[in-house]
Short mmCIF file of N, CA and C in Angstrom, two decimals:
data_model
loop_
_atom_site.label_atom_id
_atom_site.label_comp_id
_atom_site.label_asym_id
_atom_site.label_seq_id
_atom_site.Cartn_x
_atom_site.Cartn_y
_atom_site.Cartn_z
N UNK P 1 24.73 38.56 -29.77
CA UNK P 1 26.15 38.86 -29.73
C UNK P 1 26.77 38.39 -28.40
N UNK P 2 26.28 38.73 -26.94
CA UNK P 2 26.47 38.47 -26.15
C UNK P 2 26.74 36.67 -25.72
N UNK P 3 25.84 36.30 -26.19
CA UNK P 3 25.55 34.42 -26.67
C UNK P 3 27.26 33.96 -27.32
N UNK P 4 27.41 34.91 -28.15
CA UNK P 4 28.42 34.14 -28.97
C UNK P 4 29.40 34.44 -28.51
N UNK P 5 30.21 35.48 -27.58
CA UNK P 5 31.22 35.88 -26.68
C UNK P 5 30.62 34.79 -25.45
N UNK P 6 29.89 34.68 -24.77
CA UNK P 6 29.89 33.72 -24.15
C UNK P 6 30.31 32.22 -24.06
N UNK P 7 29.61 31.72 -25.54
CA UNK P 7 29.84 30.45 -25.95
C UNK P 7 31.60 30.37 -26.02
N UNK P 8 32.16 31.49 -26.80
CA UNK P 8 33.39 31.33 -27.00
C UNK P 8 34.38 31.03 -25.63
N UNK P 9 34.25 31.92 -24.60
CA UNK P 9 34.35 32.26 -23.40
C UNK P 9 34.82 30.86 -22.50
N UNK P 10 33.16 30.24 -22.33
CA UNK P 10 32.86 28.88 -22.03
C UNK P 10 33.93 27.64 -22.70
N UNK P 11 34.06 27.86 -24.04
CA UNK P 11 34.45 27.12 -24.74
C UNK P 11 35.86 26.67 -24.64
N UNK P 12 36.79 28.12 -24.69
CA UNK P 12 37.50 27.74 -24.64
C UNK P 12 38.58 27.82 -22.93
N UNK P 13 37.63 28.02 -22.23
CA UNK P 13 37.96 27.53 -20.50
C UNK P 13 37.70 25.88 -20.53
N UNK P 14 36.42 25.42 -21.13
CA UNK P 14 36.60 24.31 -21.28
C UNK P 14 37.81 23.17 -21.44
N UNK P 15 38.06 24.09 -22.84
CA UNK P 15 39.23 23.33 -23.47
C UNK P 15 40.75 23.16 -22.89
N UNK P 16 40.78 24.54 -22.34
CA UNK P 16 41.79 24.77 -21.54
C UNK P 16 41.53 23.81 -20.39
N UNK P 17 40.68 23.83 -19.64
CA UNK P 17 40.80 23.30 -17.91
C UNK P 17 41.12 21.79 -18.49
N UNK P 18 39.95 21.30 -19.88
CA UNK P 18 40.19 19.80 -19.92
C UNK P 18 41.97 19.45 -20.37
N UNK P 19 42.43 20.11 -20.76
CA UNK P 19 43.88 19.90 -21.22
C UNK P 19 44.58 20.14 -20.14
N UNK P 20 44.52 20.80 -18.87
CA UNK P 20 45.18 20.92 -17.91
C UNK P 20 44.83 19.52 -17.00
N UNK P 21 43.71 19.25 -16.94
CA UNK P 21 43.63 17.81 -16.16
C UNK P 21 44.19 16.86 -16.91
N UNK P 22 43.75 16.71 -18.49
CA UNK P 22 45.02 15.58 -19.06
C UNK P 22 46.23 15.48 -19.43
N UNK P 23 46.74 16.80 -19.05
CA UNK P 23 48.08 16.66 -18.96
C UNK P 23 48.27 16.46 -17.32
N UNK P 24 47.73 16.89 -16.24
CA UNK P 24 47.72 16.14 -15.13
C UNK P 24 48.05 14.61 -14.99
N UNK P 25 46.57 13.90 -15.46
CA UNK P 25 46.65 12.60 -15.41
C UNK P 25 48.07 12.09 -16.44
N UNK P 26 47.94 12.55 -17.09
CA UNK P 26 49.47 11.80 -17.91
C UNK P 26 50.85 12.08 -17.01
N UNK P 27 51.24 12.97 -16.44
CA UNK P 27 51.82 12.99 -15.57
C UNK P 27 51.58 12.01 -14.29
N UNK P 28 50.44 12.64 -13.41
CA UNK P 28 50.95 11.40 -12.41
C UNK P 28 50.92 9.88 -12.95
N UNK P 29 50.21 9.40 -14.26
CA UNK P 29 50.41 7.89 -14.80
C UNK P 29 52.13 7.75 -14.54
N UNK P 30 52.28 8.34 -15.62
CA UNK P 30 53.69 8.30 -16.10
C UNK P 30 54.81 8.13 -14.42
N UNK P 31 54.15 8.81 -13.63
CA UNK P 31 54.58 8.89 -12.02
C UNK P 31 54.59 7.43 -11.67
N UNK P 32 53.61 7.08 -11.63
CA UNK P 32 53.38 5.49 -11.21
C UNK P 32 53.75 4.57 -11.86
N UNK P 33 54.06 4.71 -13.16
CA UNK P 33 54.39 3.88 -13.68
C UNK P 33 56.11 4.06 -13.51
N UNK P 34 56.68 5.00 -13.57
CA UNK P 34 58.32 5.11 -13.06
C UNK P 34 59.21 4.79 -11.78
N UNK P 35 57.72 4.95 -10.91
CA UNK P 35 58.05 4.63 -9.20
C UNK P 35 57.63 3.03 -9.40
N UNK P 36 56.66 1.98 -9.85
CA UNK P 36 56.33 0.87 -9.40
C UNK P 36 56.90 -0.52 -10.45
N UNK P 37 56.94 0.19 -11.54
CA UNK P 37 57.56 -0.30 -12.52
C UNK P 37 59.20 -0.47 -12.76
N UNK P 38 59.56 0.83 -13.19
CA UNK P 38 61.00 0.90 -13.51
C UNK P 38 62.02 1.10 -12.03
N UNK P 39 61.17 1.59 -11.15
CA UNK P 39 61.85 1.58 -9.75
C UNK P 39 62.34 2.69 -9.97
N UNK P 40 62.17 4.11 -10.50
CA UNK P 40 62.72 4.92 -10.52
C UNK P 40 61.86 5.96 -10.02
N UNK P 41 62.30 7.18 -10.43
CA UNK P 41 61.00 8.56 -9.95
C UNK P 41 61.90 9.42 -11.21
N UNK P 42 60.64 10.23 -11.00
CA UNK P 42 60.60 11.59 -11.88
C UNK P 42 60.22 12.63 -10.85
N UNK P 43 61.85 12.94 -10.57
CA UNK P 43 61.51 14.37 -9.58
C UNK P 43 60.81 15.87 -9.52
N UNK P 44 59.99 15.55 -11.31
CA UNK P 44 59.95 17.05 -11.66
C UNK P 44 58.26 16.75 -11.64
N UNK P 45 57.43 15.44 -11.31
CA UNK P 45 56.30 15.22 -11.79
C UNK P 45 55.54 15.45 -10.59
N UNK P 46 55.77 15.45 -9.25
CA UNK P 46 54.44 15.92 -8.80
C UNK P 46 54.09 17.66 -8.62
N UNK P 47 56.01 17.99 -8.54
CA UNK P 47 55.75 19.32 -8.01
C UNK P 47 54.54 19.80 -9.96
N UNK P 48 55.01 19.12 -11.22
CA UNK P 48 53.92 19.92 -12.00
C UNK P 48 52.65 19.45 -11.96
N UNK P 49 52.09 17.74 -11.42
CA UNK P 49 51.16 17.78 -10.87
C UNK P 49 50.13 18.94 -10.70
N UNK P 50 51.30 19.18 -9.40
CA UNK P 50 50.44 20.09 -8.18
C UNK P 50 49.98 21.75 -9.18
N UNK P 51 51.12 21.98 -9.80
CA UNK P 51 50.72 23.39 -10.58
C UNK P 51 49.90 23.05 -11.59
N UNK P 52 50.11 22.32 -12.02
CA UNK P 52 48.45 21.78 -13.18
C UNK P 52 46.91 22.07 -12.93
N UNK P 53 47.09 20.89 -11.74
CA UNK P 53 45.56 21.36 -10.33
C UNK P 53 45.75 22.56 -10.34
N UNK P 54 46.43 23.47 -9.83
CA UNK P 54 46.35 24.82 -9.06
C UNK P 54 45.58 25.59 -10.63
N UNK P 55 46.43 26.00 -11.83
CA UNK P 55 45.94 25.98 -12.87
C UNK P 55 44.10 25.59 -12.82
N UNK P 56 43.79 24.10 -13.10
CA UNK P 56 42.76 23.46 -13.62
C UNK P 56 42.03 23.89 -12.73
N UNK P 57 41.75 24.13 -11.55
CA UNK P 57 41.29 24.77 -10.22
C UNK P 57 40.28 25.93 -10.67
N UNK P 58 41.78 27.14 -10.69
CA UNK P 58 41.07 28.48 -10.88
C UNK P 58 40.10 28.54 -12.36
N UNK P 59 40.62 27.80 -13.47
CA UNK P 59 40.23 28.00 -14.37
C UNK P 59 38.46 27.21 -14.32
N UNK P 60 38.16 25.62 -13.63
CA UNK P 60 37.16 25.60 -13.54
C UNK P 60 36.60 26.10 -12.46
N UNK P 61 36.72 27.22 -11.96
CA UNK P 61 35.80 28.25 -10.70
C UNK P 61 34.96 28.58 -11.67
N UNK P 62 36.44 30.01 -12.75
CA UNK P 62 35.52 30.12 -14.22
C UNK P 62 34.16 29.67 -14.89
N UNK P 63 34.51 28.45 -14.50
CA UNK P 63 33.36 27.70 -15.33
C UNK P 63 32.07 26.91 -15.06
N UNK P 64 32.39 27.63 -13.28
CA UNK P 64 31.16 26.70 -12.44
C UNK P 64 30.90 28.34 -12.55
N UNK P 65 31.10 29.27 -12.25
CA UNK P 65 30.64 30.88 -12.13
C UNK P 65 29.85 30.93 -13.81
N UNK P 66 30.05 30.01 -14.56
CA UNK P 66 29.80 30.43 -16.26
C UNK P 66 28.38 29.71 -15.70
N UNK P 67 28.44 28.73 -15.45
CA UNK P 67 27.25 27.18 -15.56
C UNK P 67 26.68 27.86 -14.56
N UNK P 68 26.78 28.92 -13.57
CA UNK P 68 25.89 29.07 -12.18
C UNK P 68 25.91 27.41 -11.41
N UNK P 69 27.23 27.06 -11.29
CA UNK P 69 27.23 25.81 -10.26
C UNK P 69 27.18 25.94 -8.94
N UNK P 70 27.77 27.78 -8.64
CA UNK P 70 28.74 28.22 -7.62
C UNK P 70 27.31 27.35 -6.35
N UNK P 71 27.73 27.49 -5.04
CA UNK P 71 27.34 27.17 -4.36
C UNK P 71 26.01 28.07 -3.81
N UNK P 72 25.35 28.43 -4.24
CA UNK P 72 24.36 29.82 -3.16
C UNK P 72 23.21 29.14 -2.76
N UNK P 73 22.83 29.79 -1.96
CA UNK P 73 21.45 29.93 -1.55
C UNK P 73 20.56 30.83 -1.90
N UNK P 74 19.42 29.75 -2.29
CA UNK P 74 18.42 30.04 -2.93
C UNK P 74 17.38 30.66 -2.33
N UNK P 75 16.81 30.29 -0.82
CA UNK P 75 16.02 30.50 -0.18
C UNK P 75 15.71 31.76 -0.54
N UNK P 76 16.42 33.19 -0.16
CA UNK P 76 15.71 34.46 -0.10
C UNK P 76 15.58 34.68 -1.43
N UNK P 77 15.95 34.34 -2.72
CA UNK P 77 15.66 34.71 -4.03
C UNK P 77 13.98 34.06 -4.03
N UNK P 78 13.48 32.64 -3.97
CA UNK P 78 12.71 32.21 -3.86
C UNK P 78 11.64 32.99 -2.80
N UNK P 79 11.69 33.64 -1.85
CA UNK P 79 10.88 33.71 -0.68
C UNK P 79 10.49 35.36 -1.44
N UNK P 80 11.04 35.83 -1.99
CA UNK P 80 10.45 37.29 -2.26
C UNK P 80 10.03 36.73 -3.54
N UNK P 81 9.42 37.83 -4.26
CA UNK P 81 9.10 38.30 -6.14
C UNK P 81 10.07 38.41 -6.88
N UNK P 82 9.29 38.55 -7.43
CA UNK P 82 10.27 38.72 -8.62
C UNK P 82 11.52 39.91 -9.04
N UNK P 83 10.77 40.82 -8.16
CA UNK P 83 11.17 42.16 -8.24
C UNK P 83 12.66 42.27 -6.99
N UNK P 84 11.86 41.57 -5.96
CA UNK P 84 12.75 41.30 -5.27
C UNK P 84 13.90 40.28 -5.12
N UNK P 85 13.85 39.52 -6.13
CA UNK P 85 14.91 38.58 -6.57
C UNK P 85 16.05 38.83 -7.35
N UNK P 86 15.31 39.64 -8.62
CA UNK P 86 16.42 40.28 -9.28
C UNK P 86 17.13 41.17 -8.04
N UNK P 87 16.89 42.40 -7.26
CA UNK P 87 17.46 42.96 -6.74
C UNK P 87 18.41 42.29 -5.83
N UNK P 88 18.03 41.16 -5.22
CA UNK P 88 19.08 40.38 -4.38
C UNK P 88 20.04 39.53 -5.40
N UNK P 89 19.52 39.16 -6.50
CA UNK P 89 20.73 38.78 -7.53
C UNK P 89 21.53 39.86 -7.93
N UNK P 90 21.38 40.83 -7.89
CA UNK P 90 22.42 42.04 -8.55
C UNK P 90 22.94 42.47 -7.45
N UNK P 91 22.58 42.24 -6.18
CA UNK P 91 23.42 42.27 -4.73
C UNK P 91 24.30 41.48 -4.83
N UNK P 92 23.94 39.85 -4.84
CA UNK P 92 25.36 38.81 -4.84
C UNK P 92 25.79 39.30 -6.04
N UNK P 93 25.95 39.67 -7.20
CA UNK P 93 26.75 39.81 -8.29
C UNK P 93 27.62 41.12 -8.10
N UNK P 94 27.15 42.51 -7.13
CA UNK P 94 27.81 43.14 -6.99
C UNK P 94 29.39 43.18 -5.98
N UNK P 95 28.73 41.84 -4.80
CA UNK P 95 29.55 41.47 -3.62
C UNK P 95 30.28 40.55 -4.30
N UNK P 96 30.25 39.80 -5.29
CA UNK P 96 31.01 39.11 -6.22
C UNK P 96 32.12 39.39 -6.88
N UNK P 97 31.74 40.51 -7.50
CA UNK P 97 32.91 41.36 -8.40
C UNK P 97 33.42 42.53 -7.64
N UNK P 98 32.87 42.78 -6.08
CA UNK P 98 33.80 43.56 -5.15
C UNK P 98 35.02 42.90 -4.76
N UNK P 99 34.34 41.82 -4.79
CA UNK P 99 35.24 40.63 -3.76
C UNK P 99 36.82 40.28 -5.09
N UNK P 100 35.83 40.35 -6.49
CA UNK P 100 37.12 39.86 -7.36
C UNK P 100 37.83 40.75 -7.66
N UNK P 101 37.40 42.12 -7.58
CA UNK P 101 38.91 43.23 -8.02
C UNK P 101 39.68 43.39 -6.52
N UNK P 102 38.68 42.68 -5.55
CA UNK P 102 40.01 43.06 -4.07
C UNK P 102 41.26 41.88 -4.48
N UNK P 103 40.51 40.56 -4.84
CA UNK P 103 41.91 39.54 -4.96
C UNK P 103 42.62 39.49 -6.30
N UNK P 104 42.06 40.55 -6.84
CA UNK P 104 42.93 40.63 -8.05
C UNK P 104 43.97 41.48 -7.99
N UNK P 105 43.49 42.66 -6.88
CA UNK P 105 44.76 43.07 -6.60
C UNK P 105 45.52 43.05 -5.85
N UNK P 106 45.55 42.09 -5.08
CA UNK P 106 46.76 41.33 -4.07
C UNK P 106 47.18 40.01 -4.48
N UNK P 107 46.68 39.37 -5.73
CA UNK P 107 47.16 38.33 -6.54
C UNK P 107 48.17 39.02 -7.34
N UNK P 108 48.08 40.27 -7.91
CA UNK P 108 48.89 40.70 -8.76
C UNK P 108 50.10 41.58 -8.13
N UNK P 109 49.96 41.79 -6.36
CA UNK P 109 50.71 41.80 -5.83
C UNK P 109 51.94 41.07 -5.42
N UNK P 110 51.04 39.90 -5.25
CA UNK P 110 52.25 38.40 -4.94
C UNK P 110 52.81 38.09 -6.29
N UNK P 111 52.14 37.78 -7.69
CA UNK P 111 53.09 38.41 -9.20
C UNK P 111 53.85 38.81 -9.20
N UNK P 112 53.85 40.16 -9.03
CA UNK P 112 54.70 41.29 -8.99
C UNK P 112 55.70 40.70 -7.78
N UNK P 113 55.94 40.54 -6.95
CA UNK P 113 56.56 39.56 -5.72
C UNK P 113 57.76 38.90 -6.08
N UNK P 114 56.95 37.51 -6.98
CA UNK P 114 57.47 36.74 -7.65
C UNK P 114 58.49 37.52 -8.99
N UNK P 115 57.71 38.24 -9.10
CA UNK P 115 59.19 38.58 -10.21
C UNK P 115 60.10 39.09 -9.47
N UNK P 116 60.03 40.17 -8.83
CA UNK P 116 60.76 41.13 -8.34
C UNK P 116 62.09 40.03 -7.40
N UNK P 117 61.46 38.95 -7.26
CA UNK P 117 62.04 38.34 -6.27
C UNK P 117 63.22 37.10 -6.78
N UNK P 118 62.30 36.73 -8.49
CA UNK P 118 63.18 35.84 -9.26
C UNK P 118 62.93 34.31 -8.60
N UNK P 119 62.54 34.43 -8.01
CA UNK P 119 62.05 32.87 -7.41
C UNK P 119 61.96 31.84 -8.04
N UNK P 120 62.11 30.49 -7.98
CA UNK P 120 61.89 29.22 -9.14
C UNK P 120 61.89 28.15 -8.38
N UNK P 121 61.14 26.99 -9.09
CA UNK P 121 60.43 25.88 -8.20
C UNK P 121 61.60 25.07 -8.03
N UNK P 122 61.52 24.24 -6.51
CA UNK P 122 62.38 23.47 -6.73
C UNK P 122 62.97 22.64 -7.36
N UNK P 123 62.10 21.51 -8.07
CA UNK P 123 62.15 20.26 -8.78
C UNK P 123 62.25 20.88 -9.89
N UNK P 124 61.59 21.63 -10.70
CA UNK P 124 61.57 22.05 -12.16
C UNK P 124 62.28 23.26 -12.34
N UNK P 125 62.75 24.00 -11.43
CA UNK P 125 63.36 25.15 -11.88
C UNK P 125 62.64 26.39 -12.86
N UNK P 126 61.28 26.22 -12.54
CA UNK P 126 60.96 27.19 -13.57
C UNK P 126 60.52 28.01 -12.49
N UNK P 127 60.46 29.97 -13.04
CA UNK P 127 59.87 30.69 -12.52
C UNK P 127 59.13 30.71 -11.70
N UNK P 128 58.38 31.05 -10.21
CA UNK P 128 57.55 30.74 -9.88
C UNK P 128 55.84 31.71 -9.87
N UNK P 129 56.49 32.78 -10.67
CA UNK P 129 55.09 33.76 -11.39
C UNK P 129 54.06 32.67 -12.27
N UNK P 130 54.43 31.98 -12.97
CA UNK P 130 54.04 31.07 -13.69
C UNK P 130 53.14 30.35 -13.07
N UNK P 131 53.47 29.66 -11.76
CA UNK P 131 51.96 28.92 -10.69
C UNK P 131 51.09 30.36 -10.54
N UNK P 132 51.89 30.89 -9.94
CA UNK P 132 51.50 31.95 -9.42
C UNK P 132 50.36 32.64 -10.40
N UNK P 133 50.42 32.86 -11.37
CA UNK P 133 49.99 33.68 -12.65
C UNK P 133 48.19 33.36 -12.60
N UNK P 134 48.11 31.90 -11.68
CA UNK P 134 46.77 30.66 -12.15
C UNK P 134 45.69 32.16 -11.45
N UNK P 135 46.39 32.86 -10.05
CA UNK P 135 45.59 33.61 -9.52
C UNK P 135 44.64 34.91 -9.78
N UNK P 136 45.60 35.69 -10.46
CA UNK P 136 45.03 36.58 -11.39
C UNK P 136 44.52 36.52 -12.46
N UNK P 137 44.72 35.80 -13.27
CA UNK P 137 44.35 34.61 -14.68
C UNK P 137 42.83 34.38 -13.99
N UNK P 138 42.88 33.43 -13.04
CA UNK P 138 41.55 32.58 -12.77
C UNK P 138 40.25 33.53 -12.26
N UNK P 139 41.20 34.54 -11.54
CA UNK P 139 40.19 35.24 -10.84
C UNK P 139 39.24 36.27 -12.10
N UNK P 140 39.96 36.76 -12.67
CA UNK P 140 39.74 37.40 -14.30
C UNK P 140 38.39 37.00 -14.70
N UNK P 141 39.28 35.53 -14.94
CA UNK P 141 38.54 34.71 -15.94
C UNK P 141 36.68 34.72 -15.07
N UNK P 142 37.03 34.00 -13.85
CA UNK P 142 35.73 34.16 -12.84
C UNK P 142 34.99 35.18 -13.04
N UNK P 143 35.84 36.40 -12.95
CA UNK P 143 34.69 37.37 -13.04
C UNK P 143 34.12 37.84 -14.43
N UNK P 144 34.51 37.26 -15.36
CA UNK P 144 34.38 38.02 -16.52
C UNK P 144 32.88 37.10 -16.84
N UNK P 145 32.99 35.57 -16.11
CA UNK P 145 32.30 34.02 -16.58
C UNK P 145 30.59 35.04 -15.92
N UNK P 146 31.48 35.41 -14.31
CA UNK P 146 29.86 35.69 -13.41
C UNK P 146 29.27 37.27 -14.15
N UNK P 147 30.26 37.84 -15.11
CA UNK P 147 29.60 39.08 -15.50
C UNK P 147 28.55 38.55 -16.70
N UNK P 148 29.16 37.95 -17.62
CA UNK P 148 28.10 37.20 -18.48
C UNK P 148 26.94 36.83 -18.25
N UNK P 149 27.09 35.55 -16.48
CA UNK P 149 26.48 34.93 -16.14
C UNK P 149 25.12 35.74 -15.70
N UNK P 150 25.46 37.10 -14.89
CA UNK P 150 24.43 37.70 -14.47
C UNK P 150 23.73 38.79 -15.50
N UNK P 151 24.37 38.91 -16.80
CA UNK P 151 23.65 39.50 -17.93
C UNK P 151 22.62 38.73 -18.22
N UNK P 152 22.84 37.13 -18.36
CA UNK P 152 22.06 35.92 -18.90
C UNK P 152 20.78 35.80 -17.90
N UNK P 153 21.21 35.90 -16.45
CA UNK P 153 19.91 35.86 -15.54
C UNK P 153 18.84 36.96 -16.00
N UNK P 154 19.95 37.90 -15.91
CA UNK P 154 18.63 39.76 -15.42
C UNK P 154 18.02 39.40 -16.93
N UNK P 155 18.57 38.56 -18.19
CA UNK P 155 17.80 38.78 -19.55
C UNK P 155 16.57 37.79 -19.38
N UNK P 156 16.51 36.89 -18.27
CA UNK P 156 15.47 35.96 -18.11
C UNK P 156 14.76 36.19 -17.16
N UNK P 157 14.75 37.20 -16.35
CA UNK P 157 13.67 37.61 -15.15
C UNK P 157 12.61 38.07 -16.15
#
């Protein structure tokens, strides 16, 4: 059961992050091709660029936290047992998901910010909760990827 909430999980961060980078790249194309070509610009294309990345960003953290890409060190898992490995893996997984309900709730502070405040991007005029949103969204998503992730380990010790 767990497998198949996962797969889904995975799946569709996948789908999502890959549609946020190709709508990226179609944008800045479309950029270059308006600035070098037609001699013109599209004033609304890097600022969504940039919120695309910000987007595609948090969402593949998600998905390096799903794959175990994240960056760690291995050494002290390796240098003890077994016994002692799991226990230092359920250490980083606990300092993990301390760490993600602290920025989840000062992401959903600056949210809350953004509305309260009515704010909107320059070039596009849209809301600015909306970039904003990638933070609490991503961080979510992260922790929900590394809660899986460390069910999947402790089921293979």
């Amino acid at each position: 059961m767990l497998d198949k909430i996962e797969k889904v999980i995975k799946e569709s961060g996948s789908f999502f992050a890959g549609l946020l980078l190709s709508a990226m790249t179609v944008v800045v194309f479309l950029q270059v091709v308006f600035r070098f070509v037609i001699k013109g610009s599209l004033p609304w294309s890097e600022e969504l660029a940039r919120y695309l990345m910000v987007w595609a960003t948090f969402i593949g953290a998600g998905l390096a936290a799903a794959n175990n890409a994240h960056i760690g060190v291995e050494f002290f898992v390796k240098l003890f047992g077994s016994r002692s490995s799991k226990l230092f893996l359920t250490l980083t997984y606990l300092v993990v998901m301390a760490t993600s309900l602290v920025l989840v709730n000062y992401s959903w502070v600056i949210v809350n910010y953004q509305i309260k405040t009515g704010q909107v991007s320059p070039a596009m005029a849209i809301p600015m909760v909306i970039p904003y949103l990638a933070l609490p969204v991503g961080i979510i998503y992260m922790a929900i990827c590394f809660t899986l992730a460390y069910y999947r380990n402790m089921k293979n010790f």
